[in-house]
mmCIF file of C-alpha atoms in Angstrom:
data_model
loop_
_atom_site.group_PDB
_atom_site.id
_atom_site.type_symbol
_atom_site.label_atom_id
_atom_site.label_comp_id
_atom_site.label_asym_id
_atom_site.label_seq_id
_atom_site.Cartn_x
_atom_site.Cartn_y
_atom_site.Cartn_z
ATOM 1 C CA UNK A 1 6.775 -31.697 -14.389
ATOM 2 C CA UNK A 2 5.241 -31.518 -10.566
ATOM 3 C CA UNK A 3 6.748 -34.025 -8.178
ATOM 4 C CA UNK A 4 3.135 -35.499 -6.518
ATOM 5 C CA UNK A 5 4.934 -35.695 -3.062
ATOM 6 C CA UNK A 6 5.279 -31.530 -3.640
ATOM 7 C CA UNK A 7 1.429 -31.529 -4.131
ATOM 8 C CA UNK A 8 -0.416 -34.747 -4.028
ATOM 9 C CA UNK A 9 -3.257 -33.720 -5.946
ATOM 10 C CA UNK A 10 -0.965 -33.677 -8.938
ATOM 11 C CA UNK A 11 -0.074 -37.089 -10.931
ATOM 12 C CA UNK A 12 3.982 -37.354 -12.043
ATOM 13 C CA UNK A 13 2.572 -35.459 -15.353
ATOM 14 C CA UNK A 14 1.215 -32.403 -13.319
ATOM 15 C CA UNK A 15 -2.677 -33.505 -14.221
ATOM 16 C CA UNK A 16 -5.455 -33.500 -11.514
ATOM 17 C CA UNK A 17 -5.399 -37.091 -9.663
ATOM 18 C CA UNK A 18 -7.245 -35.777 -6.327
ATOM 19 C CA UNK A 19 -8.879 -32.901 -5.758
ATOM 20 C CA UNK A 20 -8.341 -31.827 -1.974
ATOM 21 C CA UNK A 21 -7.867 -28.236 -2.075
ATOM 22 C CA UNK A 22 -8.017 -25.300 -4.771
ATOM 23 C CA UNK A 23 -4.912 -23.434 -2.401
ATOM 24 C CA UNK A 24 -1.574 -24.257 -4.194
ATOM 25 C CA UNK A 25 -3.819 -26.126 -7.095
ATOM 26 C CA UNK A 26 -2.428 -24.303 -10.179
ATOM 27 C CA UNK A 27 -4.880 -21.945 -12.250
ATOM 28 C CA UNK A 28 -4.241 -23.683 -15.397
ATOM 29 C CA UNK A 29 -6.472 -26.946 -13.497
ATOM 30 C CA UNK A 30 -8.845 -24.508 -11.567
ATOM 31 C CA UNK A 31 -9.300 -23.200 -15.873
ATOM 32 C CA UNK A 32 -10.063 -26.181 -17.335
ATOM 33 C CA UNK A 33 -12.435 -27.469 -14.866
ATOM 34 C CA UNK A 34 -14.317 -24.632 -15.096
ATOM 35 C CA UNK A 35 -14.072 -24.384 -18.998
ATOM 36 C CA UNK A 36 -14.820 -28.712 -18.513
ATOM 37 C CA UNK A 37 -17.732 -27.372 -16.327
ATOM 38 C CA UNK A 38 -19.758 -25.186 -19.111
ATOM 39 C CA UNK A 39 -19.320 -28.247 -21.676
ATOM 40 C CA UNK A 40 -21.500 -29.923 -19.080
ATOM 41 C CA UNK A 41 -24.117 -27.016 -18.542
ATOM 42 C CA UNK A 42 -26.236 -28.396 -21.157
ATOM 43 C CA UNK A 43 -26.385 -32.157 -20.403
ATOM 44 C CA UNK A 44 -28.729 -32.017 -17.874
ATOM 45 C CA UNK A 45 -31.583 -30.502 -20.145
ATOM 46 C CA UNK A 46 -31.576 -33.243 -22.596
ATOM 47 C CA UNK A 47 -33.823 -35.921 -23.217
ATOM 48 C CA UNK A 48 -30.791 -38.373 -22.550
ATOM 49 C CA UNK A 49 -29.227 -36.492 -19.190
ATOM 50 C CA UNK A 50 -26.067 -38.521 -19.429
ATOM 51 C CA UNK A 51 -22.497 -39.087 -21.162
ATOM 52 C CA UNK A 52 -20.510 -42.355 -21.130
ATOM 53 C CA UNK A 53 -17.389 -41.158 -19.279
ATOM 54 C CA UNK A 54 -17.465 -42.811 -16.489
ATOM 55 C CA UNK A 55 -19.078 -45.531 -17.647
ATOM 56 C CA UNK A 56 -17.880 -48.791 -15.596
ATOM 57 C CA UNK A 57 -16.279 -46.597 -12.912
ATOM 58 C CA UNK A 58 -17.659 -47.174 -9.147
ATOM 59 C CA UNK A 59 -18.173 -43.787 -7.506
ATOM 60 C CA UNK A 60 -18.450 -44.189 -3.106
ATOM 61 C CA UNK A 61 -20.078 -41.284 -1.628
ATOM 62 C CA UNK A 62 -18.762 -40.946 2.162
ATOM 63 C CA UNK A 63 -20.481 -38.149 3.696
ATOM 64 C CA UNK A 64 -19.573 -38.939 7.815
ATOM 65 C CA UNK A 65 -21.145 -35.542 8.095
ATOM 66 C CA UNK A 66 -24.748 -34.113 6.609
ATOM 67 C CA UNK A 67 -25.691 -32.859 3.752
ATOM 68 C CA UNK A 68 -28.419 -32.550 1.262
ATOM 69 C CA UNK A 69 -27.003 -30.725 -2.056
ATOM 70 C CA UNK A 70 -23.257 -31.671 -1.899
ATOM 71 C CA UNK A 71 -24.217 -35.368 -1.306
ATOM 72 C CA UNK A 72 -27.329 -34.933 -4.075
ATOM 73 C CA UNK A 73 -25.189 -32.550 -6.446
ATOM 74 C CA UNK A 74 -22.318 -35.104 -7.112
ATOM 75 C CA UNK A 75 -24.717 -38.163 -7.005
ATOM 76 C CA UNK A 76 -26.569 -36.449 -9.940
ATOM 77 C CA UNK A 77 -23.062 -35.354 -10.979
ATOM 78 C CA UNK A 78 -21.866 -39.454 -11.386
ATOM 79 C CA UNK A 79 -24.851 -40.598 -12.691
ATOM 80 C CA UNK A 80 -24.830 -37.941 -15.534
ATOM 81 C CA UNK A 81 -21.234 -39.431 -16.277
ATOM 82 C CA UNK A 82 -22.764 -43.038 -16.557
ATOM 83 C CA UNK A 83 -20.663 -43.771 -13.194
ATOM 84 C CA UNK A 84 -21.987 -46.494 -11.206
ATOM 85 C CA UNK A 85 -22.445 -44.567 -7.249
ATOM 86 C CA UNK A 86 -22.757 -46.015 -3.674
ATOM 87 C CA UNK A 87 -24.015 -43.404 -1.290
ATOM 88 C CA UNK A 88 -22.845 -45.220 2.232
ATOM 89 C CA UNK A 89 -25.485 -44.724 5.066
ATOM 90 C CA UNK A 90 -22.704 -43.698 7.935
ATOM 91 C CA UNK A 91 -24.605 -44.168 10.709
ATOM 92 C CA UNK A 92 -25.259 -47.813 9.612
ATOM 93 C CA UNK A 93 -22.092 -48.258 8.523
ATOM 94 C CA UNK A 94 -19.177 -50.463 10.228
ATOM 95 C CA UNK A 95 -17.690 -46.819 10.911
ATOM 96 C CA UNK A 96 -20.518 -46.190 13.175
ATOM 97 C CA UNK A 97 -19.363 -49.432 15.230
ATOM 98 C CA UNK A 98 -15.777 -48.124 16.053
ATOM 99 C CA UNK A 99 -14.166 -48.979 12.579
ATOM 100 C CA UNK A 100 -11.043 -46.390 11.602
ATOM 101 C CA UNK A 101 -12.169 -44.687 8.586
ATOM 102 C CA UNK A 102 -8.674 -46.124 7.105
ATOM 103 C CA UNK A 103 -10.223 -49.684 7.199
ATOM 104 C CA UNK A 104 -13.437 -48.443 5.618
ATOM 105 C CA UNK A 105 -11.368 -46.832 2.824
ATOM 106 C CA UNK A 106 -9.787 -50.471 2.636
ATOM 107 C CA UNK A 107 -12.790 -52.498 2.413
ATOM 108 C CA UNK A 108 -14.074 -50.234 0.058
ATOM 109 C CA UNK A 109 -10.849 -50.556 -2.339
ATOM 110 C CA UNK A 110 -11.268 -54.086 -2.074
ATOM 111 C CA UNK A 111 -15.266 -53.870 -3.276
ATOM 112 C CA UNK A 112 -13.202 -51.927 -6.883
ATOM 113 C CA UNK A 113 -13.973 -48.637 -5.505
ATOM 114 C CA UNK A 114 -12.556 -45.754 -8.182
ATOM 115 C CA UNK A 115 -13.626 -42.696 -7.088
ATOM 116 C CA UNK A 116 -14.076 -41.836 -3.228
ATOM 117 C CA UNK A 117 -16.274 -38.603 -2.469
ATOM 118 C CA UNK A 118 -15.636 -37.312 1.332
ATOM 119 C CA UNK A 119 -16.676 -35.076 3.596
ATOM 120 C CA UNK A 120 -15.835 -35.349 7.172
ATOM 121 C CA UNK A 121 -16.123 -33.344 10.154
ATOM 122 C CA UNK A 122 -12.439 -33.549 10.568
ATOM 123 C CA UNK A 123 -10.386 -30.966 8.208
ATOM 124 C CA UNK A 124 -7.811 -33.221 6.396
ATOM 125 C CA UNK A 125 -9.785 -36.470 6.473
ATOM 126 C CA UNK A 126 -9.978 -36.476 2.301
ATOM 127 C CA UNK A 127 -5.779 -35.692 2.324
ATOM 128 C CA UNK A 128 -5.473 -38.647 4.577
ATOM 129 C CA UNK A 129 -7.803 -40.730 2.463
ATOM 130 C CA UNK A 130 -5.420 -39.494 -0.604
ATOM 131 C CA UNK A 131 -2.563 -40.743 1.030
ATOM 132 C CA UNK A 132 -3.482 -44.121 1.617
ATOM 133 C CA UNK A 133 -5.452 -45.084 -1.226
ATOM 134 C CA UNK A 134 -4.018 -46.898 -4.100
ATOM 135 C CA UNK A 135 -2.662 -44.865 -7.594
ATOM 136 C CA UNK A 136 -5.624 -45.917 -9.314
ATOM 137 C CA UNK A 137 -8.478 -44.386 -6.556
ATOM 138 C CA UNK A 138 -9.105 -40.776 -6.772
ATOM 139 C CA UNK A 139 -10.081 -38.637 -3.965
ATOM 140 C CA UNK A 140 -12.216 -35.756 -4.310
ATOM 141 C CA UNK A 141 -13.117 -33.488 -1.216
ATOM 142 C CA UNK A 142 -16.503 -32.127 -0.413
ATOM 143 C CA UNK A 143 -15.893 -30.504 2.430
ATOM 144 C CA UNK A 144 -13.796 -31.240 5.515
ATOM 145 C CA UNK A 145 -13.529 -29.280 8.818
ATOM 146 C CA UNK A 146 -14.079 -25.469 8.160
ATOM 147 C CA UNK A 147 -10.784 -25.911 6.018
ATOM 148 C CA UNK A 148 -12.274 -26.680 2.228
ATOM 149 C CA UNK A 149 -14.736 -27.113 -0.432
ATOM 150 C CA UNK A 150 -13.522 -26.917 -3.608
ATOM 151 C CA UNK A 151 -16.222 -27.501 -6.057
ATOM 152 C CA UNK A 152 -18.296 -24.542 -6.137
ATOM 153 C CA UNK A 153 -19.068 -21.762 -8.958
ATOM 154 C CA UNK A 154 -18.439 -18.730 -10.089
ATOM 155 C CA UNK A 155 -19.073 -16.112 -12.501
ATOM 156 C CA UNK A 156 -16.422 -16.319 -15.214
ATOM 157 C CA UNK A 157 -14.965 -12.917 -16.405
ATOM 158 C CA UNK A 158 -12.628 -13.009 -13.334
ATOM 159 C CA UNK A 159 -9.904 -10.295 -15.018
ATOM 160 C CA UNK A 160 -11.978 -7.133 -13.619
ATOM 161 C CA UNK A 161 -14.217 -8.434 -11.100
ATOM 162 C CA UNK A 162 -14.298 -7.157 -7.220
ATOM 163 C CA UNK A 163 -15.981 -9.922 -4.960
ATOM 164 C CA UNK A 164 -16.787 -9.464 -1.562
ATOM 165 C CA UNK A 165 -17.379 -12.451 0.612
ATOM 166 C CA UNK A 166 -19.487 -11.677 3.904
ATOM 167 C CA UNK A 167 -20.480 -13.277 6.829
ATOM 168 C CA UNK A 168 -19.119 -16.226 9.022
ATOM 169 C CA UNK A 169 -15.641 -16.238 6.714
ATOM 170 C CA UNK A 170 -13.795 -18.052 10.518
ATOM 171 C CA UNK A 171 -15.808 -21.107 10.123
ATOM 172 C CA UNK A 172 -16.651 -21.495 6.298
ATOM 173 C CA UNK A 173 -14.787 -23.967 4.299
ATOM 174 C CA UNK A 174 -16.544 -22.333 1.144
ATOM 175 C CA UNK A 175 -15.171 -18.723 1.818
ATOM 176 C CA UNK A 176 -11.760 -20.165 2.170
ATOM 177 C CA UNK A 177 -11.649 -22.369 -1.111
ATOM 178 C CA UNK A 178 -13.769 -19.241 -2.402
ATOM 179 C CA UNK A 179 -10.676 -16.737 -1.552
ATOM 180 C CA UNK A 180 -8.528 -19.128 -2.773
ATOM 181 C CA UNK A 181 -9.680 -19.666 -5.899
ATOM 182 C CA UNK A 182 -10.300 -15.376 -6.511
ATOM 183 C CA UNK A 183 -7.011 -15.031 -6.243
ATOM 184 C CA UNK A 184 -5.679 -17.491 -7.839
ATOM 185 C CA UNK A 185 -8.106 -17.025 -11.285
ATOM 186 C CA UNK A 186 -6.353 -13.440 -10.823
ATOM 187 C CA UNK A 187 -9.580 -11.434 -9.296
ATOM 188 C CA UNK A 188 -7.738 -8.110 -8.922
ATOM 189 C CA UNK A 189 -10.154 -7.081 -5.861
ATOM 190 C CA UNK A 190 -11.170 -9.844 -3.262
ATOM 191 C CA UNK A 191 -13.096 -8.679 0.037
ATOM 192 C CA UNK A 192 -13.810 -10.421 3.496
ATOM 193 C CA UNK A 193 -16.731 -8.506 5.004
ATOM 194 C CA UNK A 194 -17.852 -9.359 8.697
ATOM 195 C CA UNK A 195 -17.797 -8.711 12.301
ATOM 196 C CA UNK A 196 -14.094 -9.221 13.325
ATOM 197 C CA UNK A 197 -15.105 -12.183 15.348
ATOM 198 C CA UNK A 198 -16.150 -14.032 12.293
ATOM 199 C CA UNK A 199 -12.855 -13.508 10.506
ATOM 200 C CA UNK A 200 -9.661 -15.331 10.662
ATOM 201 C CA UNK A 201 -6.317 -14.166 10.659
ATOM 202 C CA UNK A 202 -3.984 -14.179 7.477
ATOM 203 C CA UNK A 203 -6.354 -12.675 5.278
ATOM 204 C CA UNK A 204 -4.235 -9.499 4.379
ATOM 205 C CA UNK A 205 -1.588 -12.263 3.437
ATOM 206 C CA UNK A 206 -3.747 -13.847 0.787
ATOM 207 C CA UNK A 207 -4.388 -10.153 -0.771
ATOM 208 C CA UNK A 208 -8.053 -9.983 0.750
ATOM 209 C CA UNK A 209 -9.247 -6.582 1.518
ATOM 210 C CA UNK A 210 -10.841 -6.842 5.428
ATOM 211 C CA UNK A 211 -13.787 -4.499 5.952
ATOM 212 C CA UNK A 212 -15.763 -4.438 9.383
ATOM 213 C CA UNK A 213 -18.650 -2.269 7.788
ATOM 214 C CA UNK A 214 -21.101 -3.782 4.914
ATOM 215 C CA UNK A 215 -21.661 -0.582 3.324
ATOM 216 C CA UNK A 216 -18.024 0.073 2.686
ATOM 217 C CA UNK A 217 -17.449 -3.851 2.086
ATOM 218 C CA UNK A 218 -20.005 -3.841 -0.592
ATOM 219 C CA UNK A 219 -19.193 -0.712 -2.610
ATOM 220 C CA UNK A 220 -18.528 -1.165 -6.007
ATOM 221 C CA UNK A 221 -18.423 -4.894 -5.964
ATOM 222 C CA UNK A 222 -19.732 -7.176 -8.779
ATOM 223 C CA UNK A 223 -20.030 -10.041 -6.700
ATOM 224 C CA UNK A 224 -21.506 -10.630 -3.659
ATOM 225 C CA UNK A 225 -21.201 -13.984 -1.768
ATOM 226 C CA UNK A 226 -23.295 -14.477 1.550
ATOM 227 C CA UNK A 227 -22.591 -17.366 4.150
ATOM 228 C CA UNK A 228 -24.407 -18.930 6.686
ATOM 229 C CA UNK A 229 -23.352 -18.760 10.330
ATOM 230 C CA UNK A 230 -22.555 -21.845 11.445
ATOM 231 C CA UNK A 231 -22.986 -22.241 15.042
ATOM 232 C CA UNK A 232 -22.239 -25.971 14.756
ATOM 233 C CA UNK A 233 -18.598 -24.869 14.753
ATOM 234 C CA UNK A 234 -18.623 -22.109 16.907
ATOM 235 C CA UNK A 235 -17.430 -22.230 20.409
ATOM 236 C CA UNK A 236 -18.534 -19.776 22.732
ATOM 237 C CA UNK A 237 -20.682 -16.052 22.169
ATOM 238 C CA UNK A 238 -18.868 -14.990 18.975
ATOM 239 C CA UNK A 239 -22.184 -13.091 18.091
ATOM 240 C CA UNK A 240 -24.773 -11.182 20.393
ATOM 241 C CA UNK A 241 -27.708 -12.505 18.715
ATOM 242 C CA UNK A 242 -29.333 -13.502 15.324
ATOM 243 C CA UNK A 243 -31.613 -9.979 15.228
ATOM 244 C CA UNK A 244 -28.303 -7.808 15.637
ATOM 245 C CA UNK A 245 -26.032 -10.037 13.570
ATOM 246 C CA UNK A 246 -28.985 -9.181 10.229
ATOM 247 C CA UNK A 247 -28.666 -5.284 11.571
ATOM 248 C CA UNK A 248 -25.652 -4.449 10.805
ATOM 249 C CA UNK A 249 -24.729 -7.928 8.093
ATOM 250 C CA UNK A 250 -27.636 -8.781 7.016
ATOM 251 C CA UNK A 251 -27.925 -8.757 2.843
ATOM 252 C CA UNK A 252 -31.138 -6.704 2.604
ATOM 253 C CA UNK A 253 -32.338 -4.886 -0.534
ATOM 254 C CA UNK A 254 -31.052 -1.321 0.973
ATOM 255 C CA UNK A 255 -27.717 -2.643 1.380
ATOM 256 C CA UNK A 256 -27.459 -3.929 -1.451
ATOM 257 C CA UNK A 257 -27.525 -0.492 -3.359
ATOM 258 C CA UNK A 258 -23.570 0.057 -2.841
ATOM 259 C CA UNK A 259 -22.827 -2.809 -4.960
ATOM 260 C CA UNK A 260 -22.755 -2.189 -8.423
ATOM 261 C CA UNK A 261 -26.486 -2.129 -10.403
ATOM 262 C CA UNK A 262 -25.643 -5.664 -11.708
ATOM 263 C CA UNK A 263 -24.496 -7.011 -9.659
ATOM 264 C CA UNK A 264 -25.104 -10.482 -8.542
ATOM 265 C CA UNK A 265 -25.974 -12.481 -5.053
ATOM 266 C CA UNK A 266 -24.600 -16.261 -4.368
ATOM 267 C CA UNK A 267 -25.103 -18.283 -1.357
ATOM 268 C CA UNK A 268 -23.728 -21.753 -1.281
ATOM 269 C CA UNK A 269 -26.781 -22.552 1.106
ATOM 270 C CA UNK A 270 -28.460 -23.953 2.905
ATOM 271 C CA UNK A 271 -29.448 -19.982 3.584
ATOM 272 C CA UNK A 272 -31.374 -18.539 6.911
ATOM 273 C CA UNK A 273 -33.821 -16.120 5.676
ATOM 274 C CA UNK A 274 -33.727 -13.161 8.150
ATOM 275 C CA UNK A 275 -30.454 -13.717 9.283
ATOM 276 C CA UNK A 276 -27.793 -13.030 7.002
ATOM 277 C CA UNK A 277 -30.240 -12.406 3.745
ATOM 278 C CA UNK A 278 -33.483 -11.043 3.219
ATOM 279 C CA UNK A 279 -36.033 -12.663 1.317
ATOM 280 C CA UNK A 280 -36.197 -9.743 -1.061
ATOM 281 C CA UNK A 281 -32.860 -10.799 -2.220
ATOM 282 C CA UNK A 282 -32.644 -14.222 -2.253
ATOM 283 C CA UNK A 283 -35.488 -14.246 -4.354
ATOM 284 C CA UNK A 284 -34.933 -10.928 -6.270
ATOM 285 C CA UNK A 285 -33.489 -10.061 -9.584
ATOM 286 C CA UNK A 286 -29.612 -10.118 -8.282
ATOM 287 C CA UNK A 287 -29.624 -13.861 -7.013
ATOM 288 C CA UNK A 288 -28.324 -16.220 -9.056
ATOM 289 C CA UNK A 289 -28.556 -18.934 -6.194
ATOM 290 C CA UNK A 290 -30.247 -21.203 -7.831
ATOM 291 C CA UNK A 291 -28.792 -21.505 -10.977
ATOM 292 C CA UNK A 292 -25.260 -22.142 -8.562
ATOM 293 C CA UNK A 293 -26.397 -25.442 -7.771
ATOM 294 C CA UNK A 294 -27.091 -26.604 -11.648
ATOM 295 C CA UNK A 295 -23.613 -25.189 -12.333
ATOM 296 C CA UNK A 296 -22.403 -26.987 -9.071
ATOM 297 C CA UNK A 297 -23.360 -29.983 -10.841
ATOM 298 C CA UNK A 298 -21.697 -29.324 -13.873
ATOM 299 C CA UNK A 299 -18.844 -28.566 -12.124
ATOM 300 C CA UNK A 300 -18.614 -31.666 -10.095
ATOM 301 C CA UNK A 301 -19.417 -34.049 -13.239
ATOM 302 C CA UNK A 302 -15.582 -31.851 -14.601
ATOM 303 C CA UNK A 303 -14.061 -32.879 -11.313
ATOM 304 C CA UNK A 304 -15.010 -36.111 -11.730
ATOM 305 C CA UNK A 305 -14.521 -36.389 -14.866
ATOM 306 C CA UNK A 306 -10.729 -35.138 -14.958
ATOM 307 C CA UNK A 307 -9.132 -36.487 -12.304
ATOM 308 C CA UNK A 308 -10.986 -39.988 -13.138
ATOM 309 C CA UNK A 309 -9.124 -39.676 -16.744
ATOM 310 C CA UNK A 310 -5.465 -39.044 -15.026
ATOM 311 C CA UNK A 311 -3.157 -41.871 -13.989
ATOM 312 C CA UNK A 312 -0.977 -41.540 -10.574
ATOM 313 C CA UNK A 313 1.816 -42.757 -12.452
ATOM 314 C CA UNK A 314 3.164 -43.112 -15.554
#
């Protein structure tokens, strides 16, 4: 049994309460959402795209920072669970007149909120949230700071896989819960590709492989995951322009020929054509980016679904 002060994700029986982080979450969870996740696949191509199990639950999106598929992905994600969802306009919002987002998290409560959906600007907003809410509200993260954003897709034969994650890794709270998950699912070879100004320290300590050059970075790999760079987070000239950054990073078709023959693209978007991928990609025979965001939903109606059926205490 996991003590919940030890990792407050976990309910007293070691089940999925919140979901703030897939570092230190245990692979058995990460498992069955994604096992949860391909029961779901299907749902949205029936006549009927829905399934009573949330039915009666009140699901708050509270996205104090933008977005267009998170916020739309778990919105379809709710309503395909029956859940009942509030999307709260922020800048409308008693938040946007000087209201702590503590107090908002109350009022909400007290309106029989049961499932809060956050992403915030600030990295550990949802873990504060989680701390402060009562046993019976779940918290589920959707991205906060560059630190994490746990409900994204993968392919699922993880036991022989090499992945290599490229681009802006520094400020990209996908490649982190990305290289957290790899490892923990047991990916035998995980790689952070990118100009050494784009990637943190500690990587060697999670077991990532750090390569500077694309071509060696790619070679052999099975997976390839592009990211955007974010120059809302950056401070400073990490990069001397756009042009040179898709010279020597860029995903084009040519580079893509170290990777293995089948091997497949992801992005988790929004994607800048010319800059780190080529067109000829993104839309080519390896890219499987669009069919991520259908299995994004599926995997957010799991999350949803699991940590709605837990109890913080039994």
């Amino acid at each position: 049994m996991l003590d919940p002060v030890q990792n407050p994700q976990l309910n007293a029986d070691g089940e999925l309460h919140h979901l703030l982080s897939l570092d230190a979450l245990p692979r058995g969870i990460i498992e069955r959402i994604l096992s949860t996740a391909d029961s779901f696949i299907s749902v949205g191509s029936r006549e009927v795209k829905s399934v009573p199990l949330l039915r009666g639950r009140s699901v708050f999106n509270l996205f104090f920072e933008n977005s267009t598929r998170t916020r739309t992905t778990f919105e379809i994600a709710a309503k395909r669970l029956s859940a009942d969802v509030f999307n709260l306009n922020i800048a409308s919002s008693s938040a946007a007149k000087g209201e702590s987002l503590l107090d908002t998290i109350n009022n909400l409560t007290a309106m029989q909120a049961d499932l809060f959906v956050v992403r915030h600007s600030q990295g550990g907003a949802p873990h504060l949230i989680a701390g402060h809410v009562s046993p019976h509200v779940h918290v589920i993260n959707a991205g906060d700071g560059r630190h994490s954003h746990p409900t994204r897709h993968y392919k699922r034969d993880f036991s022989a896989l090499s992945v290599a994650v490229v681009g802006d890794i520094l400020h990209s709270r996908v490649a982190r819960s990305d290289l957290h998950a790899l490892r923990a699912l047991g990916v035998p070879d995980v790689r952070a590709v990118g100009p050494l100004t784009l990637l943190p320290d500690g990587l060697d300590s999670l077991g990532v492989r750090v390569f500077t050059s694309l071509e060696k970075g790619l070679a052999g790999v099975d997976v390839v995951i592009m990211l955007r760079l974010q120059n809302e987070r950056m401070n400073g000239a990490l990069l001397p322009s756009a042009s040179e950054y898709f010279r020597k990073y860029g995903l084009t078709p040519e580079a893509l020929r170290a990777a293995k023959p089948d091997c497949i693209v992801m992005h988790p978007g929004p994607m800048n054509r010319g800059v780190e991928i080529d067109s000829r990609v993104a839309d080519g025979a390896h890219s499987v980016i669009l069919p991520q965001v259908t299995f994004g939903i599926a995997v957010r109606m799991a999350v949803l679904s699991i940590a709605a059926s837990s109890a913080r205490f039994r």
